[in-house]
Short mmCIF file of C-alpha atoms in Angstrom, two decimals:
data_model
loop_
_atom_site.label_atom_id
_atom_site.label_comp_id
_atom_site.label_asym_id
_atom_site.label_seq_id
_atom_site.Cartn_x
_atom_site.Cartn_y
_atom_site.Cartn_z
CA MET A 1 -62.66 -8.32 -19.90
CA THR A 2 -61.22 -6.40 -22.81
CA LYS A 3 -64.20 -4.07 -23.20
CA LEU A 4 -63.31 -2.48 -19.86
CA GLU A 5 -59.62 -2.13 -20.71
CA GLU A 6 -57.82 1.20 -20.44
CA LYS A 7 -55.09 1.58 -23.06
CA THR A 8 -51.88 3.35 -22.07
CA LEU A 9 -51.22 6.32 -24.37
CA HIS A 10 -48.26 7.66 -22.42
CA SER A 11 -46.49 6.75 -19.21
CA GLU A 12 -44.02 8.89 -17.31
CA GLU A 13 -41.97 7.87 -14.29
CA ILE A 14 -42.21 10.72 -11.79
CA PHE A 15 -40.21 9.13 -9.00
CA SER A 16 -38.22 5.96 -8.39
CA GLY A 17 -37.28 5.27 -4.78
CA LYS A 18 -36.01 2.46 -2.59
CA ILE A 19 -39.46 0.93 -2.13
CA ILE A 20 -41.95 2.44 -4.56
CA SER A 21 -42.02 4.20 -7.88
CA LEU A 22 -44.69 6.60 -9.13
CA HIS A 23 -45.95 6.66 -12.71
CA LEU A 24 -48.32 9.12 -14.31
CA GLN A 25 -50.22 7.62 -17.21
CA ASP A 26 -52.49 8.99 -19.92
CA VAL A 27 -55.05 6.34 -20.78
CA GLU A 28 -57.80 5.88 -23.31
CA LEU A 29 -61.07 4.84 -21.69
CA PRO A 30 -63.50 2.33 -23.25
CA ASN A 31 -65.57 5.27 -24.56
CA GLY A 32 -62.56 6.79 -26.32
CA LYS A 33 -62.10 9.62 -23.81
CA HIS A 34 -58.75 10.24 -22.20
CA ALA A 35 -57.95 10.22 -18.47
CA LYS A 36 -54.96 10.35 -16.12
CA ARG A 37 -53.93 7.50 -13.86
CA GLU A 38 -51.57 7.82 -10.88
CA ILE A 39 -49.88 4.46 -10.38
CA ILE A 40 -47.57 3.24 -7.62
CA LYS A 41 -45.37 0.25 -8.36
CA HIS A 42 -44.22 -1.86 -5.43
CA PRO A 43 -42.19 -5.11 -5.38
CA GLY A 44 -44.86 -7.02 -3.41
CA ALA A 45 -44.70 -8.38 0.11
CA VAL A 46 -45.29 -11.36 2.34
CA ALA A 47 -46.98 -11.58 5.73
CA ILE A 48 -46.82 -14.45 8.18
CA LEU A 49 -49.53 -15.59 10.59
CA ALA A 50 -47.22 -17.49 12.94
CA ILE A 51 -48.82 -19.66 15.64
CA THR A 52 -46.78 -20.85 18.61
CA ASP A 53 -47.16 -24.34 20.10
CA ASP A 54 -49.22 -22.84 22.93
CA ASN A 55 -51.57 -21.29 20.36
CA LYS A 56 -50.42 -17.67 20.55
CA ILE A 57 -50.23 -15.39 17.51
CA VAL A 58 -46.81 -13.81 16.96
CA MET A 59 -47.19 -10.08 16.33
CA VAL A 60 -44.86 -7.10 16.06
CA GLU A 61 -45.49 -3.56 17.15
CA GLN A 62 -43.87 -1.14 14.73
CA TYR A 63 -43.87 2.60 14.05
CA ARG A 64 -45.47 3.32 10.70
CA LYS A 65 -44.29 6.66 9.43
CA ALA A 66 -47.18 6.91 6.93
CA LEU A 67 -49.59 6.73 9.89
CA GLU A 68 -47.38 8.60 12.42
CA ARG A 69 -48.12 5.94 15.04
CA THR A 70 -47.33 2.37 15.96
CA ILE A 71 -49.64 -0.49 15.06
CA VAL A 72 -49.50 -4.17 15.93
CA GLU A 73 -49.18 -6.38 12.86
CA ILE A 74 -48.36 -9.89 11.82
CA PRO A 75 -44.71 -10.01 10.68
CA ALA A 76 -44.30 -8.88 7.09
CA GLY A 77 -41.78 -7.59 4.63
CA LYS A 78 -41.06 -6.70 1.05
CA LEU A 79 -39.95 -9.21 -1.55
CA GLU A 80 -36.37 -8.82 -2.68
CA LYS A 81 -35.81 -8.86 -6.42
CA ASP A 82 -36.71 -12.32 -7.83
CA GLU A 83 -37.18 -13.68 -4.32
CA GLU A 84 -39.53 -16.64 -3.96
CA PRO A 85 -42.38 -15.56 -1.61
CA ALA A 86 -42.16 -18.62 0.68
CA LEU A 87 -38.42 -18.06 1.20
CA CYS A 88 -39.10 -14.39 1.87
CA ALA A 89 -41.72 -15.39 4.45
CA ARG A 90 -39.24 -17.62 6.31
CA ARG A 91 -36.58 -14.89 6.16
CA GLU A 92 -38.89 -12.13 7.41
CA LEU A 93 -40.31 -14.28 10.19
CA GLU A 94 -36.82 -15.03 11.41
CA GLU A 95 -35.52 -11.47 11.02
CA GLU A 96 -38.48 -9.83 12.77
CA THR A 97 -39.24 -12.40 15.46
CA GLY A 98 -36.32 -14.81 15.76
CA TYR A 99 -38.64 -17.76 14.98
CA GLU A 100 -38.00 -20.53 12.49
CA CYS A 101 -40.97 -22.63 11.38
CA ASP A 102 -41.46 -26.29 10.45
CA SER A 103 -44.51 -25.77 8.26
CA LEU A 104 -45.42 -22.83 6.05
CA GLU A 105 -48.57 -22.72 3.94
CA LEU A 106 -49.99 -20.00 1.70
CA LEU A 107 -53.41 -18.84 2.93
CA THR A 108 -54.19 -16.24 0.31
CA SER A 109 -52.73 -13.41 -1.73
CA PHE A 110 -54.34 -10.04 -2.26
CA TYR A 111 -53.74 -6.65 -3.82
CA THR A 112 -53.88 -4.07 -1.07
CA SER A 113 -54.89 -0.92 -2.99
CA PRO A 114 -55.87 -1.79 -6.56
CA GLY A 115 -57.12 1.75 -7.19
CA PHE A 116 -53.61 3.16 -7.31
CA ALA A 117 -50.98 0.51 -6.48
CA ASP A 118 -49.84 -2.92 -7.68
CA GLU A 119 -48.70 -4.06 -4.23
CA ILE A 120 -49.63 -7.70 -3.58
CA VAL A 121 -49.32 -9.39 -0.19
CA HIS A 122 -48.93 -13.15 0.10
CA VAL A 123 -50.23 -14.26 3.51
CA TYR A 124 -48.75 -17.46 4.96
CA ILE A 125 -49.54 -19.48 8.06
CA ALA A 126 -46.50 -20.78 9.92
CA LYS A 127 -46.52 -23.49 12.57
CA GLY A 128 -43.99 -25.59 14.46
CA LEU A 129 -42.10 -22.53 15.64
CA THR A 130 -38.73 -22.70 17.34
CA LYS A 131 -36.75 -19.74 18.61
CA LYS A 132 -33.28 -19.50 17.10
CA GLU A 133 -30.49 -19.57 19.65
CA ASN A 134 -28.89 -16.34 18.49
CA ALA A 135 -31.71 -14.58 16.69
CA ALA A 136 -30.60 -12.72 13.56
CA ASP A 137 -30.27 -8.98 13.69
CA LEU A 138 -33.14 -6.86 12.49
CA ASP A 139 -32.80 -4.68 9.45
CA GLU A 140 -30.88 -1.65 10.65
CA ASP A 141 -33.80 0.66 9.78
CA GLU A 142 -36.35 -1.50 11.52
CA PHE A 143 -37.37 -1.32 15.17
CA VAL A 144 -40.08 -3.72 16.27
CA GLU A 145 -41.39 -5.09 19.56
CA LEU A 146 -42.53 -8.66 19.74
CA GLU A 147 -45.93 -9.55 21.23
CA GLU A 148 -47.57 -12.96 21.50
CA LEU A 149 -51.34 -12.75 21.70
CA THR A 150 -54.20 -15.16 22.25
CA LEU A 151 -57.00 -14.90 19.69
CA GLU A 152 -59.13 -13.13 22.32
CA GLU A 153 -56.37 -10.57 22.94
CA ALA A 154 -56.01 -10.03 19.19
CA GLU A 155 -59.78 -9.47 18.89
CA GLN A 156 -59.53 -6.88 21.66
CA TYR A 157 -56.63 -5.19 19.82
CA VAL A 158 -58.80 -4.96 16.70
CA LYS A 159 -61.54 -3.26 18.77
CA GLU A 160 -59.00 -0.85 20.24
CA GLN A 161 -57.54 -0.16 16.76
CA LYS A 162 -54.07 -1.24 17.88
CA ILE A 163 -54.44 -3.84 15.13
CA TYR A 164 -55.52 -1.70 12.23
CA ASP A 165 -54.20 -2.98 8.91
CA ALA A 166 -55.69 -5.16 6.18
CA LYS A 167 -53.38 -8.20 6.40
CA THR A 168 -53.58 -8.46 10.21
CA ILE A 169 -57.37 -7.98 10.33
CA PHE A 170 -57.65 -10.67 7.65
CA ALA A 171 -55.41 -12.96 9.73
CA VAL A 172 -57.44 -12.48 12.93
CA GLN A 173 -60.69 -13.13 11.04
CA TYR A 174 -59.12 -16.23 9.49
CA LEU A 175 -58.48 -17.64 12.97
CA GLN A 176 -62.02 -16.70 14.09
CA LEU A 177 -63.35 -18.64 11.10
CA GLN A 178 -61.20 -21.69 11.92
CA GLU A 179 -62.49 -21.58 15.53
CA ALA A 180 -66.10 -21.33 14.38
CA LEU A 181 -65.67 -24.22 11.92
CA LYS A 182 -63.95 -26.37 14.57
CA ASN A 183 -66.75 -25.89 17.10
CA LYS A 184 -69.55 -26.73 14.69
CA MET B 1 -45.17 3.73 21.90
CA THR B 2 -42.89 6.76 21.79
CA LYS B 3 -39.65 4.78 22.00
CA LEU B 4 -40.33 3.43 18.49
CA GLU B 5 -41.17 6.84 17.02
CA GLU B 6 -39.44 8.17 13.92
CA LYS B 7 -39.01 11.94 14.00
CA THR B 8 -39.41 13.88 10.76
CA LEU B 9 -36.29 15.92 10.03
CA HIS B 10 -37.37 17.06 6.58
CA SER B 11 -40.34 16.39 4.32
CA GLU B 12 -40.56 17.19 0.63
CA GLU B 13 -43.63 16.85 -1.56
CA ILE B 14 -42.48 15.18 -4.79
CA PHE B 15 -45.87 14.95 -6.47
CA SER B 16 -49.43 16.03 -5.81
CA GLY B 17 -52.09 14.49 -8.04
CA LYS B 18 -55.84 14.02 -8.23
CA ILE B 19 -55.83 11.00 -5.94
CA ILE B 20 -52.48 10.63 -4.21
CA SER B 21 -49.49 12.70 -3.22
CA LEU B 22 -45.95 11.46 -2.68
CA HIS B 23 -43.69 12.73 0.09
CA LEU B 24 -40.04 11.96 0.67
CA GLN B 25 -39.06 12.27 4.31
CA ASP B 26 -35.80 12.23 6.21
CA VAL B 27 -36.40 10.70 9.61
CA GLU B 28 -34.44 10.12 12.78
CA LEU B 29 -34.69 6.53 13.96
CA PRO B 30 -34.90 5.52 17.63
CA ASN B 31 -31.14 4.80 17.59
CA GLY B 32 -30.36 8.30 16.31
CA LYS B 33 -29.52 7.17 12.78
CA HIS B 34 -31.18 8.80 9.80
CA ALA B 35 -33.28 7.11 7.13
CA LYS B 36 -35.51 7.98 4.16
CA ARG B 37 -39.23 7.27 4.07
CA GLU B 38 -41.34 7.25 0.90
CA ILE B 39 -44.89 8.15 1.89
CA ILE B 40 -48.11 8.16 -0.17
CA LYS B 41 -50.98 10.29 1.13
CA HIS B 42 -54.49 9.28 0.11
CA PRO B 43 -57.88 10.73 1.15
CA GLY B 44 -59.21 7.38 2.41
CA ALA B 45 -61.99 5.26 1.00
CA VAL B 46 -65.13 3.31 1.75
CA ALA B 47 -66.22 -0.13 0.58
CA ILE B 48 -69.69 -1.63 0.80
CA LEU B 49 -70.61 -5.26 1.30
CA ALA B 50 -74.15 -4.99 -0.07
CA ILE B 51 -76.46 -8.00 0.36
CA THR B 52 -79.64 -8.30 -1.70
CA ASP B 53 -82.91 -9.64 -0.24
CA ASP B 54 -82.24 -12.97 -1.98
CA ASN B 55 -78.85 -13.12 -0.24
CA LYS B 56 -76.60 -12.27 -3.15
CA ILE B 57 -73.46 -10.15 -2.80
CA VAL B 58 -73.36 -7.10 -5.05
CA MET B 59 -70.00 -6.88 -6.83
CA VAL B 60 -68.51 -4.81 -9.61
CA GLU B 61 -66.00 -5.87 -12.23
CA GLN B 62 -63.65 -3.04 -13.00
CA TYR B 63 -60.42 -2.50 -14.93
CA ARG B 64 -57.60 -1.64 -12.55
CA LYS B 65 -54.86 0.19 -14.41
CA ALA B 66 -52.31 -0.50 -11.65
CA LEU B 67 -52.85 -4.25 -12.23
CA GLU B 68 -53.51 -4.06 -16.02
CA ARG B 69 -56.51 -6.35 -15.63
CA THR B 70 -60.06 -6.41 -14.33
CA ILE B 71 -60.90 -7.72 -10.89
CA VAL B 72 -64.25 -8.27 -9.19
CA GLU B 73 -64.65 -6.16 -6.05
CA ILE B 74 -67.24 -4.97 -3.59
CA PRO B 75 -68.27 -1.42 -4.54
CA ALA B 76 -65.86 1.20 -3.22
CA GLY B 77 -64.73 4.74 -3.69
CA LYS B 78 -62.63 7.56 -2.38
CA LEU B 79 -63.79 9.98 0.29
CA GLU B 80 -64.44 13.48 -0.98
CA LYS B 81 -62.93 16.27 1.11
CA ASP B 82 -64.60 16.36 4.56
CA GLU B 83 -67.13 13.74 3.46
CA GLU B 84 -68.63 11.60 6.21
CA PRO B 85 -67.73 7.94 5.44
CA ALA B 86 -71.30 6.59 5.84
CA LEU B 87 -72.64 9.18 3.39
CA CYS B 88 -69.83 8.36 0.99
CA ALA B 89 -70.75 4.66 1.27
CA ARG B 90 -74.39 5.38 0.33
CA ARG B 91 -73.26 7.61 -2.54
CA GLU B 92 -70.76 5.12 -3.96
CA LEU B 93 -73.18 2.20 -3.66
CA GLU B 94 -75.79 4.13 -5.60
CA GLU B 95 -73.34 5.48 -8.20
CA GLU B 96 -71.69 2.14 -8.91
CA THR B 97 -74.66 -0.21 -8.61
CA GLY B 98 -77.89 1.80 -8.66
CA TYR B 99 -78.85 0.40 -5.23
CA GLU B 100 -80.09 2.38 -2.26
CA CYS B 101 -79.98 0.71 1.15
CA ASP B 102 -82.18 0.81 4.25
CA SER B 103 -79.49 -0.20 6.72
CA LEU B 104 -75.80 0.56 6.68
CA GLU B 105 -73.43 -0.58 9.41
CA LEU B 106 -69.64 -0.19 9.78
CA LEU B 107 -67.93 -3.59 9.90
CA THR B 108 -64.33 -2.49 10.28
CA SER B 109 -61.75 0.01 9.08
CA PHE B 110 -58.22 -0.82 8.06
CA TYR B 111 -55.10 0.71 6.60
CA THR B 112 -54.32 -1.06 3.36
CA SER B 113 -50.54 -0.53 3.05
CA PRO B 114 -49.13 0.91 6.28
CA GLY B 115 -45.56 0.43 5.05
CA PHE B 116 -45.84 3.28 2.58
CA ALA B 117 -49.38 4.74 2.47
CA ASP B 118 -51.94 6.28 4.83
CA GLU B 119 -54.94 4.98 2.85
CA ILE B 120 -57.70 3.75 5.18
CA VAL B 121 -60.74 1.81 3.99
CA HIS B 122 -63.97 1.83 5.97
CA VAL B 123 -65.93 -1.34 5.17
CA TYR B 124 -69.72 -1.20 5.59
CA ILE B 125 -72.44 -3.82 5.30
CA ALA B 126 -75.59 -2.63 3.52
CA LYS B 127 -78.95 -4.40 3.59
CA GLY B 128 -82.51 -3.66 2.53
CA LEU B 129 -81.46 -2.85 -1.02
CA THR B 130 -83.79 -1.30 -3.58
CA LYS B 131 -82.87 -0.47 -7.15
CA LYS B 132 -83.41 3.19 -7.99
CA GLU B 133 -85.86 3.75 -10.84
CA ASN B 134 -83.44 5.82 -12.90
CA ALA B 135 -80.08 4.79 -11.54
CA ALA B 136 -77.61 7.66 -11.35
CA ASP B 137 -74.89 7.91 -13.96
CA LEU B 138 -71.49 6.53 -13.16
CA ASP B 139 -68.52 8.81 -12.84
CA GLU B 140 -67.54 9.60 -16.40
CA ASP B 141 -64.10 7.99 -15.91
CA GLU B 142 -65.52 4.84 -14.41
CA PHE B 143 -66.67 1.73 -16.26
CA VAL B 144 -67.95 -1.12 -14.16
CA GLU B 145 -70.03 -4.25 -14.71
CA LEU B 146 -72.43 -5.35 -12.03
CA GLU B 147 -72.42 -8.95 -10.78
CA GLU B 148 -74.52 -10.49 -8.03
CA LEU B 149 -72.92 -13.55 -6.52
CA THR B 150 -73.88 -16.20 -4.00
CA LEU B 151 -71.32 -16.78 -1.25
CA GLU B 152 -70.33 -20.03 -2.98
CA GLU B 153 -69.75 -18.19 -6.26
CA ALA B 154 -67.70 -15.56 -4.45
CA GLU B 155 -65.58 -18.28 -2.82
CA GLN B 156 -64.99 -19.73 -6.29
CA TYR B 157 -63.98 -16.28 -7.58
CA VAL B 158 -61.43 -16.03 -4.75
CA LYS B 159 -59.96 -19.40 -5.80
CA GLU B 160 -59.82 -18.27 -9.43
CA GLN B 161 -58.23 -14.93 -8.41
CA LYS B 162 -61.03 -12.95 -10.05
CA ILE B 163 -61.60 -11.61 -6.55
CA TYR B 164 -58.11 -10.58 -5.60
CA ASP B 165 -58.08 -7.50 -3.35
CA ALA B 166 -57.88 -7.01 0.42
CA LYS B 167 -61.30 -5.45 1.08
CA THR B 168 -63.21 -8.00 -1.02
CA ILE B 169 -61.35 -11.00 0.39
CA PHE B 170 -62.05 -9.61 3.87
CA ALA B 171 -65.75 -9.25 2.96
CA VAL B 172 -66.06 -12.81 1.64
CA GLN B 173 -64.33 -14.18 4.75
CA TYR B 174 -66.67 -12.07 6.91
CA LEU B 175 -69.68 -13.81 5.33
CA GLN B 176 -68.03 -17.22 5.73
CA LEU B 177 -67.58 -16.44 9.43
CA GLN B 178 -71.24 -15.37 9.82
CA GLU B 179 -72.34 -18.61 8.12
CA ALA B 180 -70.12 -20.70 10.38
CA LEU B 181 -71.39 -18.93 13.52
CA LYS B 182 -75.02 -19.30 12.40
CA ASN B 183 -74.73 -23.04 11.82
CA LYS B 184 -73.10 -23.76 15.18
#
């Protein structure tokens, strides 16, 4: 809606790193006043809700430096430049868990922090999992521990705040919804 | 799990703004190697799934500079320093929509982007809404348009990607789950 638009008067790149860049913008508000905007640019990411044949959810425990703790998440990773999200999802699932999947379907995509960042996460559901014989090496900077949880265990992890991030809480709620719809 | 921990060797603040700060860290990985981490610090936020007496969801359309477009979201806002999240939720609901609420309950909290940011969002459900006689002024930098949607309309907005962010997609799915459980 154009009447809400904020026009960029000036944009300055403060930092450009391996993952994010930071931009400080002067904008003109709809009322003509000026304001500052702090904007993080991010390449986008995928996340994979992978379900084993015995109905377990494949999760990874990982240290998150921003939080200074580990959390348990569905496998996820950043998009490489020009990478197609579905291919990225298959790659990340294999790299983080050693699983290949027969079927992969997009559940939803969402911006994680629209107030300051353009990061989008594409959430896929993967089924028909098979473990690769010689699972690919992890990224050398990445240390994760695999866990396979029932939906009940995942719900308990949410309560205990071991599962504590947007994409994984969405994924657990998605499975709760499917259960509730199935049992109607 | 300490064996996954990344020790900080050095941390440098690159930028400190009104909303976020950016820190570049050298860390020691579990295997002894060193790596860089780009970390955004954020004060945290609240979001409010507010339901009117005629069962509409209160939403706000807002221009998001990071996305260069408007999206439709549940009302939300940043925590002030030392502000109690439930008080912040009542304040933001009133400031953005003019509604006061009788009941306010925490649904969940989640980190939005644990890969690079410590932003946490506390999502509340608010009921027993009454419009204030002389609704408080918005923040002077904030321009929002109020919309009140049925669940079906909100589901349609998700499909059309007018609703496109983590907290709002979580909130819509939460209501879908409540509906499915009720009709069992």
